[in-house]
PDB file of N, CA and C in Angstrom:
ATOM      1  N   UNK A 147     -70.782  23.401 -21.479  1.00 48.00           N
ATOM      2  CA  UNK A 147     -69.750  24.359 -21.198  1.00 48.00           C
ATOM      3  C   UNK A 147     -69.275  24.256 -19.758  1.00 48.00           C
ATOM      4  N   UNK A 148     -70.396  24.193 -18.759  1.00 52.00           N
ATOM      5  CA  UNK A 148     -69.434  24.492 -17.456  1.00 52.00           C
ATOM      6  C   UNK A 148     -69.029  22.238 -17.130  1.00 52.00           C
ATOM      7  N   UNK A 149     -69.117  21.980 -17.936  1.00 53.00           N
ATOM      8  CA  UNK A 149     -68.259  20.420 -17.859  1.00 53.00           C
ATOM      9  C   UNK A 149     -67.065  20.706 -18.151  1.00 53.00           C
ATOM     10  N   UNK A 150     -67.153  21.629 -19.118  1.00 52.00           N
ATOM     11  CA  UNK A 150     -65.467  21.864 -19.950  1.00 52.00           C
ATOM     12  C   UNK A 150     -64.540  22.630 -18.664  1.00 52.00           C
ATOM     13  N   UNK A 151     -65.167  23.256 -18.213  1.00 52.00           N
ATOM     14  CA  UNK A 151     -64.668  24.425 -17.522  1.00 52.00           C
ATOM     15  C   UNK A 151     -64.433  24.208 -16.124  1.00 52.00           C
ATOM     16  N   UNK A 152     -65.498  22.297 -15.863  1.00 52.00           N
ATOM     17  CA  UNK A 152     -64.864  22.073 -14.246  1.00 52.00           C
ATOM     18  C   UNK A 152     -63.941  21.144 -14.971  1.00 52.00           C
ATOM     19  N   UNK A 153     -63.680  20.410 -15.626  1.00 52.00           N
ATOM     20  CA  UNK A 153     -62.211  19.625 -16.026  1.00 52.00           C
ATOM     21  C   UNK A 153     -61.223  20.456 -16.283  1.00 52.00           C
ATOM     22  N   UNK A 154     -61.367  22.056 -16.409  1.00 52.00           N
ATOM     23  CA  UNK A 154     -60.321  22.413 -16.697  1.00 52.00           C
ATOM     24  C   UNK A 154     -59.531  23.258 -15.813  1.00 52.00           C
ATOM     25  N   UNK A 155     -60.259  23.133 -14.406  1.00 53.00           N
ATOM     26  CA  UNK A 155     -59.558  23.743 -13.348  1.00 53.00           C
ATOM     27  C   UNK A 155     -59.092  22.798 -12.533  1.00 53.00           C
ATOM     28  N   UNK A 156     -58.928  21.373 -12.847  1.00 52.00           N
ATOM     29  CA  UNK A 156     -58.172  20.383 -11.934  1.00 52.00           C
ATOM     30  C   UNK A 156     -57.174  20.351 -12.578  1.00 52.00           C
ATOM     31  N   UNK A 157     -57.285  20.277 -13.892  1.00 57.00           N
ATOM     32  CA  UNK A 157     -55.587  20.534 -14.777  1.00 57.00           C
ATOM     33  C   UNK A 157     -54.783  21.284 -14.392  1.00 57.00           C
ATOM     34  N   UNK A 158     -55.493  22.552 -14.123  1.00 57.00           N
ATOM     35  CA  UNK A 158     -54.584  23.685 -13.443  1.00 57.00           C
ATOM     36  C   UNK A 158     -54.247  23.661 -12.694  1.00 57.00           C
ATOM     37  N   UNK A 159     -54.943  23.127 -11.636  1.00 64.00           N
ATOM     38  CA  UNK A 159     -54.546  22.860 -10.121  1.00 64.00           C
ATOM     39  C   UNK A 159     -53.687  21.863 -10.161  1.00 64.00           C
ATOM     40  N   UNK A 160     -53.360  21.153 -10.744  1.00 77.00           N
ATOM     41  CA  UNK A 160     -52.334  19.472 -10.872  1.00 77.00           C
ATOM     42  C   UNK A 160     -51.645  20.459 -11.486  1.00 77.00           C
ATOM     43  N   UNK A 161     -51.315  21.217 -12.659  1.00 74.00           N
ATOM     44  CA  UNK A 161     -49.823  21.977 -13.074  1.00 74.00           C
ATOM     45  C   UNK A 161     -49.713  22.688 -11.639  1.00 74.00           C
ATOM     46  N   UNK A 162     -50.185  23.186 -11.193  1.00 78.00           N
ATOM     47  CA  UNK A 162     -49.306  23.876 -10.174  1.00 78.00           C
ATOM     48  C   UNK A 162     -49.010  23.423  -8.919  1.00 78.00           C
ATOM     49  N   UNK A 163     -49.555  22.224  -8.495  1.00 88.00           N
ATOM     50  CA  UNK A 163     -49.085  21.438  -7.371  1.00 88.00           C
ATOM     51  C   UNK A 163     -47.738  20.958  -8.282  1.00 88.00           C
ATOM     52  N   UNK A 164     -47.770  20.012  -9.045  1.00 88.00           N
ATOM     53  CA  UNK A 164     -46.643  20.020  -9.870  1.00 88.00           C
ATOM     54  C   UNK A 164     -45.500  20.388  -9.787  1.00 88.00           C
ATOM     55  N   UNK A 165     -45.548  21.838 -10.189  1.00 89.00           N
ATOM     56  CA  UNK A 165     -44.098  23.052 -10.507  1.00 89.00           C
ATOM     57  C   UNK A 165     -44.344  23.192  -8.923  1.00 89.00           C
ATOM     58  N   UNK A 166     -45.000  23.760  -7.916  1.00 91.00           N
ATOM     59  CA  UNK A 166     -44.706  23.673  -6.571  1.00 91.00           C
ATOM     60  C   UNK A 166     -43.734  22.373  -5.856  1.00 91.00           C
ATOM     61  N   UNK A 167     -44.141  21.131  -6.450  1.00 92.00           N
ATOM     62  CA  UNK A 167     -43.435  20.208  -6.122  1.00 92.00           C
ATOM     63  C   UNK A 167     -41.645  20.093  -6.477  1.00 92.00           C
ATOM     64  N   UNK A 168     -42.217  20.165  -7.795  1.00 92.00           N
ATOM     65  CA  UNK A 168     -40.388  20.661  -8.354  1.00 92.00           C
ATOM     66  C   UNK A 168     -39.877  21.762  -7.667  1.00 92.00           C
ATOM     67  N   UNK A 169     -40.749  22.604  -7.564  1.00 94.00           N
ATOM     68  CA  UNK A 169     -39.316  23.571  -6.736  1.00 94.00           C
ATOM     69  C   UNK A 169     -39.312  23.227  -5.815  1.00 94.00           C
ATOM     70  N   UNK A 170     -40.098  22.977  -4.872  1.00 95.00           N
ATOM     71  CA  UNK A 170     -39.842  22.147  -3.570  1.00 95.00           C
ATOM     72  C   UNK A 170     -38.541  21.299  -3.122  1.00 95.00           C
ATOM     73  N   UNK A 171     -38.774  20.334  -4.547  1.00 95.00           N
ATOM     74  CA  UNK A 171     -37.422  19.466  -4.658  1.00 95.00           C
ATOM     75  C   UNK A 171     -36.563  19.924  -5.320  1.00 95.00           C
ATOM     76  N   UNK A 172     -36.441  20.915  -6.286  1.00 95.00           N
ATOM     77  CA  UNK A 172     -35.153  21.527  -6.358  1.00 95.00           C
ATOM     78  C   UNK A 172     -34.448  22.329  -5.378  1.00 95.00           C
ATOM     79  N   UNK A 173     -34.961  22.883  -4.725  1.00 96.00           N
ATOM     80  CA  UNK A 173     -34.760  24.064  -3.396  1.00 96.00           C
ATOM     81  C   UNK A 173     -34.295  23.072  -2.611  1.00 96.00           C
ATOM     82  N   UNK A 174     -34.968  21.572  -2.347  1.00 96.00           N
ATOM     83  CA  UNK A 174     -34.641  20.147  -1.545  1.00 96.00           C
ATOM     84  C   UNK A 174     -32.585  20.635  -1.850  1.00 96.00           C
ATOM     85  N   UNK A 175     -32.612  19.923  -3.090  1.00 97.00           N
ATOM     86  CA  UNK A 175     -31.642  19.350  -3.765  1.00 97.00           C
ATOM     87  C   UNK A 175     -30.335  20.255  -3.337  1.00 97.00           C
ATOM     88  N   UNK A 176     -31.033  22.138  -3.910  1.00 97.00           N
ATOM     89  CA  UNK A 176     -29.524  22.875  -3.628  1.00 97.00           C
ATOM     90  C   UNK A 176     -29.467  22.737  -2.164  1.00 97.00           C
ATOM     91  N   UNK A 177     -30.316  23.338  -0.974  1.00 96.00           N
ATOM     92  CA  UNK A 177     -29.878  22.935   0.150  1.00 96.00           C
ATOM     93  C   UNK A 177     -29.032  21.402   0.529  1.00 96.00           C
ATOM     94  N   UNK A 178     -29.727  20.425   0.241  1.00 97.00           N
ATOM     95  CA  UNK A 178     -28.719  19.500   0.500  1.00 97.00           C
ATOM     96  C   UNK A 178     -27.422  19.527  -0.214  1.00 97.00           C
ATOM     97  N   UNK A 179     -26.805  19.778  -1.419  1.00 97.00           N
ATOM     98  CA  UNK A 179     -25.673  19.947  -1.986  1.00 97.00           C
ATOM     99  C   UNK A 179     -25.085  20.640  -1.153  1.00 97.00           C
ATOM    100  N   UNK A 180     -25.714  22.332  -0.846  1.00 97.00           N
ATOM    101  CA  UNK A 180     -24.854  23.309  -0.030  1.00 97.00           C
ATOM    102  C   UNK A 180     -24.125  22.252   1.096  1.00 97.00           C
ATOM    103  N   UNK A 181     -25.121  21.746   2.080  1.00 97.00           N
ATOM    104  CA  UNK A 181     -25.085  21.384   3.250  1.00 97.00           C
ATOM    105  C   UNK A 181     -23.583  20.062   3.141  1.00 97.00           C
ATOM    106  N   UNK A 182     -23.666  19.576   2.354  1.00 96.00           N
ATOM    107  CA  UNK A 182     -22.433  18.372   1.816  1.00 96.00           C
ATOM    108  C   UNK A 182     -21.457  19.368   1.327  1.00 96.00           C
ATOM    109  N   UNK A 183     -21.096  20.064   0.843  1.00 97.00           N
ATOM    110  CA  UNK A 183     -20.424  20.745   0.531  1.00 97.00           C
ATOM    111  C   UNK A 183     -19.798  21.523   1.644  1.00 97.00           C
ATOM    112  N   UNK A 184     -20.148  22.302   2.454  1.00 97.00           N
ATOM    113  CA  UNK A 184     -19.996  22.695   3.590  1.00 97.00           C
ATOM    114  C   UNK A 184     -19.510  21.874   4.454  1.00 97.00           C
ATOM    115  N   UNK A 185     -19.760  20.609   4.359  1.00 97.00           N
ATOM    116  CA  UNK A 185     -19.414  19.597   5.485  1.00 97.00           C
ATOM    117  C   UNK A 185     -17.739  19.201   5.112  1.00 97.00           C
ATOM    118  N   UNK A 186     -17.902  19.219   3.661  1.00 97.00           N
ATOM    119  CA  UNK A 186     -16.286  18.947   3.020  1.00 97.00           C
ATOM    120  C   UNK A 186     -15.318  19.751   3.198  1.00 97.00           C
ATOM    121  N   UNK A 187     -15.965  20.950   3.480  1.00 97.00           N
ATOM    122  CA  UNK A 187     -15.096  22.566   3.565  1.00 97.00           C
ATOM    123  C   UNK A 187     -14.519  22.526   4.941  1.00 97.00           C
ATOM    124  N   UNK A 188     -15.603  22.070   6.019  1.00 97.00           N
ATOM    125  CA  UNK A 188     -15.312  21.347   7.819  1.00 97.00           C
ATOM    126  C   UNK A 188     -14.274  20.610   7.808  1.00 97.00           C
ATOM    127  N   UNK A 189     -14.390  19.470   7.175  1.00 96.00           N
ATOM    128  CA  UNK A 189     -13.666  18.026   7.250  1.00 96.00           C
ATOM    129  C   UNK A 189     -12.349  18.769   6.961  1.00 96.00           C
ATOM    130  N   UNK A 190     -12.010  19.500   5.568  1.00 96.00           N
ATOM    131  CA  UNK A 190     -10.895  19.825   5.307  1.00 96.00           C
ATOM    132  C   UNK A 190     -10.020  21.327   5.848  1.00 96.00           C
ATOM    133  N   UNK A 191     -10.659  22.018   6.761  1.00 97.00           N
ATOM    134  CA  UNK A 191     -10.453  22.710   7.412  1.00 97.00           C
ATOM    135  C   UNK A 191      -9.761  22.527   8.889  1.00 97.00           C
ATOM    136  N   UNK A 192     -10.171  21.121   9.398  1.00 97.00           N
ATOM    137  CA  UNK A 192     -10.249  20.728  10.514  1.00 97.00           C
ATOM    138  C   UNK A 192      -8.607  19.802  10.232  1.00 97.00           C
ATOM    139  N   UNK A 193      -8.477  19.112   8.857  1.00 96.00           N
ATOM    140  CA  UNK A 193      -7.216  18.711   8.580  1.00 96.00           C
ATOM    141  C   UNK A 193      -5.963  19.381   8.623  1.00 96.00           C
ATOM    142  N   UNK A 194      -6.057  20.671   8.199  1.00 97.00           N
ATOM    143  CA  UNK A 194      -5.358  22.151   8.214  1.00 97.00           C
ATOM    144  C   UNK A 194      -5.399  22.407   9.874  1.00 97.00           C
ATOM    145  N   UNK A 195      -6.230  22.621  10.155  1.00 97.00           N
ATOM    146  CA  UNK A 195      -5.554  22.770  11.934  1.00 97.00           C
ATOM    147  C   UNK A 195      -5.067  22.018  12.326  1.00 97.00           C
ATOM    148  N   UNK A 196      -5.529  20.536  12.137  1.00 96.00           N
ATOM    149  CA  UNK A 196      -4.361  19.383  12.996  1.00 96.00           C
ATOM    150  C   UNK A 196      -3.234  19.456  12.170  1.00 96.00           C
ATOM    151  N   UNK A 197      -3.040  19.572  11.230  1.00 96.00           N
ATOM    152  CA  UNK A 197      -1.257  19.821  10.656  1.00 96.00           C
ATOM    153  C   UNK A 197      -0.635  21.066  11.072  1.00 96.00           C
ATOM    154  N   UNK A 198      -1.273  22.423  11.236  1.00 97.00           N
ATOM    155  CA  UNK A 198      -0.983  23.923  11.830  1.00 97.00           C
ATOM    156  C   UNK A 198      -0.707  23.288  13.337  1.00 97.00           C
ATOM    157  N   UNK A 199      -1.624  22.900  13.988  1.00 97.00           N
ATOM    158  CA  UNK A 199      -1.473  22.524  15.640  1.00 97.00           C
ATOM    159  C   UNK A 199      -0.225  21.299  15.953  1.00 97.00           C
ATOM    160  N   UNK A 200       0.206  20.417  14.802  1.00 96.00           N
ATOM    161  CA  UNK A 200       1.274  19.760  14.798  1.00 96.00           C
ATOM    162  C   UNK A 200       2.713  20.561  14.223  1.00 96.00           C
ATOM    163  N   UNK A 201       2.227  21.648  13.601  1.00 96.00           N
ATOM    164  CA  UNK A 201       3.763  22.818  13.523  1.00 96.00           C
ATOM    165  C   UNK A 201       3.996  23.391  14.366  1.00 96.00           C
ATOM    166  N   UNK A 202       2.689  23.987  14.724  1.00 97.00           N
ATOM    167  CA  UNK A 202       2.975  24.842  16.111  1.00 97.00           C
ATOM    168  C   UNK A 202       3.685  23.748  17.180  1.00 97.00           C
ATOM    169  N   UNK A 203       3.313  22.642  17.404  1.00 96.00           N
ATOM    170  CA  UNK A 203       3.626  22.033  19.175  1.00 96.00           C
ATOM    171  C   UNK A 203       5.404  21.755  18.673  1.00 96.00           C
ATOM    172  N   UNK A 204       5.491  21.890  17.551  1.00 95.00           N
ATOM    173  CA  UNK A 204       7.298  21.382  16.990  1.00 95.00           C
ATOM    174  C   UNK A 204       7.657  22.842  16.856  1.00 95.00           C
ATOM    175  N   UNK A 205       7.362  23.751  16.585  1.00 96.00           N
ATOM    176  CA  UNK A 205       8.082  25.163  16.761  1.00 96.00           C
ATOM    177  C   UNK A 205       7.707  25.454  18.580  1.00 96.00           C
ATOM    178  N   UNK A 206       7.100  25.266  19.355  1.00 96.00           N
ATOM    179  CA  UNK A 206       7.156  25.582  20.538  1.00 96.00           C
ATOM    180  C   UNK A 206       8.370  24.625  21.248  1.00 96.00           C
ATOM    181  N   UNK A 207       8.085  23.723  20.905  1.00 95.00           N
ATOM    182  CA  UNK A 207       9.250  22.477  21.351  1.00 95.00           C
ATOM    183  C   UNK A 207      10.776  23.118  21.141  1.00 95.00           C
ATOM    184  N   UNK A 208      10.591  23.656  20.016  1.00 91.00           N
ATOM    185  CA  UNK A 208      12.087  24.193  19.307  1.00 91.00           C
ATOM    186  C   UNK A 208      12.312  25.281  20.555  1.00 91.00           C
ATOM    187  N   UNK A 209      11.348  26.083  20.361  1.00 92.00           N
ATOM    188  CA  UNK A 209      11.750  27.415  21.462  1.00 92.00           C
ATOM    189  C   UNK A 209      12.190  27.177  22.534  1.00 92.00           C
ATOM    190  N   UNK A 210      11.141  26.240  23.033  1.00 91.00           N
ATOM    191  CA  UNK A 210      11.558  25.868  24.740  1.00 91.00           C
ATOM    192  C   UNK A 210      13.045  25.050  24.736  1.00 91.00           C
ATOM    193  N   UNK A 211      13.435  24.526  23.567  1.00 84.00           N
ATOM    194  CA  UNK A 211      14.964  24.260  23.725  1.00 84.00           C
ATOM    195  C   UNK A 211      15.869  25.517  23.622  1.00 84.00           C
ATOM    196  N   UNK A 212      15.699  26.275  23.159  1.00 80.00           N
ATOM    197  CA  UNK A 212      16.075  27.581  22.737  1.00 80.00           C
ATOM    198  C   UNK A 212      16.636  28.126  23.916  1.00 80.00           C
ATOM    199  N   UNK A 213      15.165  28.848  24.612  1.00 83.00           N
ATOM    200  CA  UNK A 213      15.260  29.213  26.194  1.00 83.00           C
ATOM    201  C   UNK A 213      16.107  28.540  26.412  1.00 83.00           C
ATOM    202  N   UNK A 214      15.699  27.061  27.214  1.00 80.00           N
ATOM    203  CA  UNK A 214      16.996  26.595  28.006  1.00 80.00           C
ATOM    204  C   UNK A 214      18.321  26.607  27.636  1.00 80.00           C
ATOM    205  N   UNK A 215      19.109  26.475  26.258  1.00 72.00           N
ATOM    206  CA  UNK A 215      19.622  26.432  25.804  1.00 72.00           C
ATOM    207  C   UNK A 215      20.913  27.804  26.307  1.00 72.00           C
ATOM    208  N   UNK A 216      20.075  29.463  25.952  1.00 74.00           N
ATOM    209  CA  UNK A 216      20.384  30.389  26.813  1.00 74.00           C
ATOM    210  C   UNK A 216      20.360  30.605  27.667  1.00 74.00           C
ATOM    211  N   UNK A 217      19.617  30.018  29.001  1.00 77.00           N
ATOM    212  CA  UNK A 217      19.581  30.142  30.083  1.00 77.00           C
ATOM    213  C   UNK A 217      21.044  28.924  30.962  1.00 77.00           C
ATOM    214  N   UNK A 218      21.020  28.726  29.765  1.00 73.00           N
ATOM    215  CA  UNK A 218      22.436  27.492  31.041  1.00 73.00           C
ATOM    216  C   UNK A 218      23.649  28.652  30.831  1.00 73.00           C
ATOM    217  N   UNK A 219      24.599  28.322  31.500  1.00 65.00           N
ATOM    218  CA  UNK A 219      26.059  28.981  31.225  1.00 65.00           C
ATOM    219  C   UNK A 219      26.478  29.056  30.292  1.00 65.00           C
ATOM    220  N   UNK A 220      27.163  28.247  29.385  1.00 69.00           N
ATOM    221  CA  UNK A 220      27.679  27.441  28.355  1.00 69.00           C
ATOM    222  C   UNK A 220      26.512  27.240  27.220  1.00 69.00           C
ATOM    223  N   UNK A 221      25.079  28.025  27.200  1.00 68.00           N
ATOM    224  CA  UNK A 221      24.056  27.105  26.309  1.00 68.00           C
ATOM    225  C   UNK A 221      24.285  27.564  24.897  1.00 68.00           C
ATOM    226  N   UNK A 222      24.661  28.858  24.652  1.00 73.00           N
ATOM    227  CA  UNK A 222      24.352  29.246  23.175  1.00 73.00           C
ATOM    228  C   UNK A 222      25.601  27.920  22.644  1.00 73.00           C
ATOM    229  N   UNK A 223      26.806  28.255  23.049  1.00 78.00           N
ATOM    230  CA  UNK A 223      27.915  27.353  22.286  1.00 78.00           C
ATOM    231  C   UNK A 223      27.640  25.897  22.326  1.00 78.00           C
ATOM    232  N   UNK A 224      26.848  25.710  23.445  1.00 77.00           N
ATOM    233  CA  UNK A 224      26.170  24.264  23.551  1.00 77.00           C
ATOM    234  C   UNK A 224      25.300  23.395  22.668  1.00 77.00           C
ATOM    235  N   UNK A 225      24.364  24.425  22.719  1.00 77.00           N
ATOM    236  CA  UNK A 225      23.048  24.528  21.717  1.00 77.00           C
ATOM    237  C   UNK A 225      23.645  24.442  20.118  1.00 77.00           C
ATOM    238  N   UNK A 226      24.656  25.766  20.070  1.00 81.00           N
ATOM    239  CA  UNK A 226      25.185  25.507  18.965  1.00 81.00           C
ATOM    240  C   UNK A 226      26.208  24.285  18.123  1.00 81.00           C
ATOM    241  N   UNK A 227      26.940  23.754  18.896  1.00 83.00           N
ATOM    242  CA  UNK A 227      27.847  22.381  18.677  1.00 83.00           C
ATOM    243  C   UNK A 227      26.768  21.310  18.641  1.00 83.00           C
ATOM    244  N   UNK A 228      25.717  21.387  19.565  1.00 82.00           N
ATOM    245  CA  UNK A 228      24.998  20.382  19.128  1.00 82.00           C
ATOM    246  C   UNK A 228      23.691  20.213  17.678  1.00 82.00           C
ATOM    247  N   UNK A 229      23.371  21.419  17.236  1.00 84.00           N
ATOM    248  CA  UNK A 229      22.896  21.871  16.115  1.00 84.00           C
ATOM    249  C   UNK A 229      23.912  21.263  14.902  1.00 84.00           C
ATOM    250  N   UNK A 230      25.377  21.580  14.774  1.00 85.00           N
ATOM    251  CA  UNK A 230      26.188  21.402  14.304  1.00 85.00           C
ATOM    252  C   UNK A 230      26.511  20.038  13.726  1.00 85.00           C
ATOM    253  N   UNK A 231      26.863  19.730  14.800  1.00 83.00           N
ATOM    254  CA  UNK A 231      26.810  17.605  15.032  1.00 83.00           C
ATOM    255  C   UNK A 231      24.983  16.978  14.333  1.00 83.00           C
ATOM    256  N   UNK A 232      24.488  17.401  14.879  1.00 82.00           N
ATOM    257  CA  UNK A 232      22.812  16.500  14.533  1.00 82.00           C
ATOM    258  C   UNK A 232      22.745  17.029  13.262  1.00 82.00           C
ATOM    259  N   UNK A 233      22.632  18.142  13.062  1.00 86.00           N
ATOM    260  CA  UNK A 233      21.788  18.700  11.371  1.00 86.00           C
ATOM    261  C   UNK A 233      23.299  19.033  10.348  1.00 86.00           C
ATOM    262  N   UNK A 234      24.186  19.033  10.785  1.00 85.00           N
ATOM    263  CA  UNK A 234      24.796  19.338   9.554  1.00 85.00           C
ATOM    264  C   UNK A 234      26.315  18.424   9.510  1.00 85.00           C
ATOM    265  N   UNK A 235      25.817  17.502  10.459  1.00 81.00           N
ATOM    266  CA  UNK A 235      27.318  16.329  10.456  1.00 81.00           C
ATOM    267  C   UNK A 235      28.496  16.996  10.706  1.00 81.00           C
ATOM    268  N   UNK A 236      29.099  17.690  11.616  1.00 84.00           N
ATOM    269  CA  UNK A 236      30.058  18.029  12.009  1.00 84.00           C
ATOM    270  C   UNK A 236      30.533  17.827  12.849  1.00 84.00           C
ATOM    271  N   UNK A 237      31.788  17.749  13.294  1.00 85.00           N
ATOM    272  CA  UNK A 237      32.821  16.849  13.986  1.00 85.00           C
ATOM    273  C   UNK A 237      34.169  18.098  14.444  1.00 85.00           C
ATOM    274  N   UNK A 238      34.637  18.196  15.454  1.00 84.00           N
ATOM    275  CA  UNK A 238      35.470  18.593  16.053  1.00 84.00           C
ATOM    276  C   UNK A 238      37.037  18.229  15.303  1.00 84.00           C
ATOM    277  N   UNK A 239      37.907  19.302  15.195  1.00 85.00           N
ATOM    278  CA  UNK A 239      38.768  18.646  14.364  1.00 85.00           C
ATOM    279  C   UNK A 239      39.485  17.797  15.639  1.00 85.00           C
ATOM    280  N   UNK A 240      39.801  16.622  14.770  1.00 85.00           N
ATOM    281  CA  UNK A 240      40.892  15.230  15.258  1.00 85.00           C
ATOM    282  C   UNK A 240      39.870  14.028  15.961  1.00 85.00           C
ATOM    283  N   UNK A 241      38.533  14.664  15.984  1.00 84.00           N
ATOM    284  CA  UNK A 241      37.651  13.681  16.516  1.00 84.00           C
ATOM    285  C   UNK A 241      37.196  12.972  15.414  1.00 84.00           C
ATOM    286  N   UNK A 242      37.214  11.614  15.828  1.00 81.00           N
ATOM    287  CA  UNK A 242      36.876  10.370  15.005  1.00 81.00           C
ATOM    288  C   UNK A 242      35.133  10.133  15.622  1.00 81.00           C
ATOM    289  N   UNK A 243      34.694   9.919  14.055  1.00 78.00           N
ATOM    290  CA  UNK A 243      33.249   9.885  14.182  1.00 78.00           C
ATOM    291  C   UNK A 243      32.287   8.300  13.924  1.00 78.00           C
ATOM    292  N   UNK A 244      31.880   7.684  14.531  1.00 78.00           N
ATOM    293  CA  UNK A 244      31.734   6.527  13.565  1.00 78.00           C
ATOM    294  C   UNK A 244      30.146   6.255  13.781  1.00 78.00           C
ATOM    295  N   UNK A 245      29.655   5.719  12.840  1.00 77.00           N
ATOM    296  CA  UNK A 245      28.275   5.972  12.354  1.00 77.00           C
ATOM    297  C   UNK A 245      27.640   4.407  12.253  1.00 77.00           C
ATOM    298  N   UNK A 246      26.524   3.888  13.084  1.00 77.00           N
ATOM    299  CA  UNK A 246      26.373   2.829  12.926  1.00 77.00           C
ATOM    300  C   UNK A 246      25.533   2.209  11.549  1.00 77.00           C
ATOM    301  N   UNK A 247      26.041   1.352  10.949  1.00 81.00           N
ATOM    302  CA  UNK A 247      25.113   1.535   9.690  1.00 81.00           C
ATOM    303  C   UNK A 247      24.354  -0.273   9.868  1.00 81.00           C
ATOM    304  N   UNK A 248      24.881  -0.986  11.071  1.00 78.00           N
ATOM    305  CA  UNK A 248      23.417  -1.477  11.383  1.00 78.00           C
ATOM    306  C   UNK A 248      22.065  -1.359  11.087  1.00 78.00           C
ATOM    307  N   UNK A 249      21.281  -1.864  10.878  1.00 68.00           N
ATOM    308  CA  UNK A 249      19.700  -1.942  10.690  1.00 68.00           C
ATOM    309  C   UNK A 249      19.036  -1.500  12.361  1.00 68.00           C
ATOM    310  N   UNK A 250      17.839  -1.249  11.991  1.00 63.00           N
ATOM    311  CA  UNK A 250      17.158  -1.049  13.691  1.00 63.00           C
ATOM    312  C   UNK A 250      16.505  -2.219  13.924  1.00 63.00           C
TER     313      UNK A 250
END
């Protein structure tokens, strides 16, 4: 009897090193997933600010033309004829416009 009974407390002890081990390495596993996961959430977060920080420096750019624009004598009508001409192709009447259609 106590033969039976010392073989049968190393069994036990090996199941539970065992399931200790597995959770060990499962607990391993979700931490590392979290941790990669998180890193992807960084990476793509950090993409979103450099495109936000590349709107912003082109809307500040815009402003600071703005300002100057009002601050000259002549700037709003200035600012404005030249808005006119660049973004919406407009031309002064009787002025001839010519457009190079050359290659660069």
């Amino acid at each position: 009897m106590r033969q039976e009974k010392q073989s049968e407390q190393p069994k036990k002890k090996t199941r539970g090193s065992f399931l200790l081990t597995l959770a060990v390495l499962g607990l391993t596993l979700v931490v590392l997933l979290s941790v990669v996961d998180r890193q992807m959430q960084i990476a793509d977060k950090r993409e979103q600010l450099e495109t936000l920080q590349t709107q912003l420096d082109a809307q500040n750019q815009k402003n600071q033309e703005l300002r100057r624009a009002l601050e000259e004598e002549n700037g709003l009508a200035d600012y404005a004829e030249r808005r006119a001409r660049l973004d919406l192709g407009y031309a002064k009447p009787g002025e001839k416009v010519f457009i190079d259609m050359g290659g660069e």
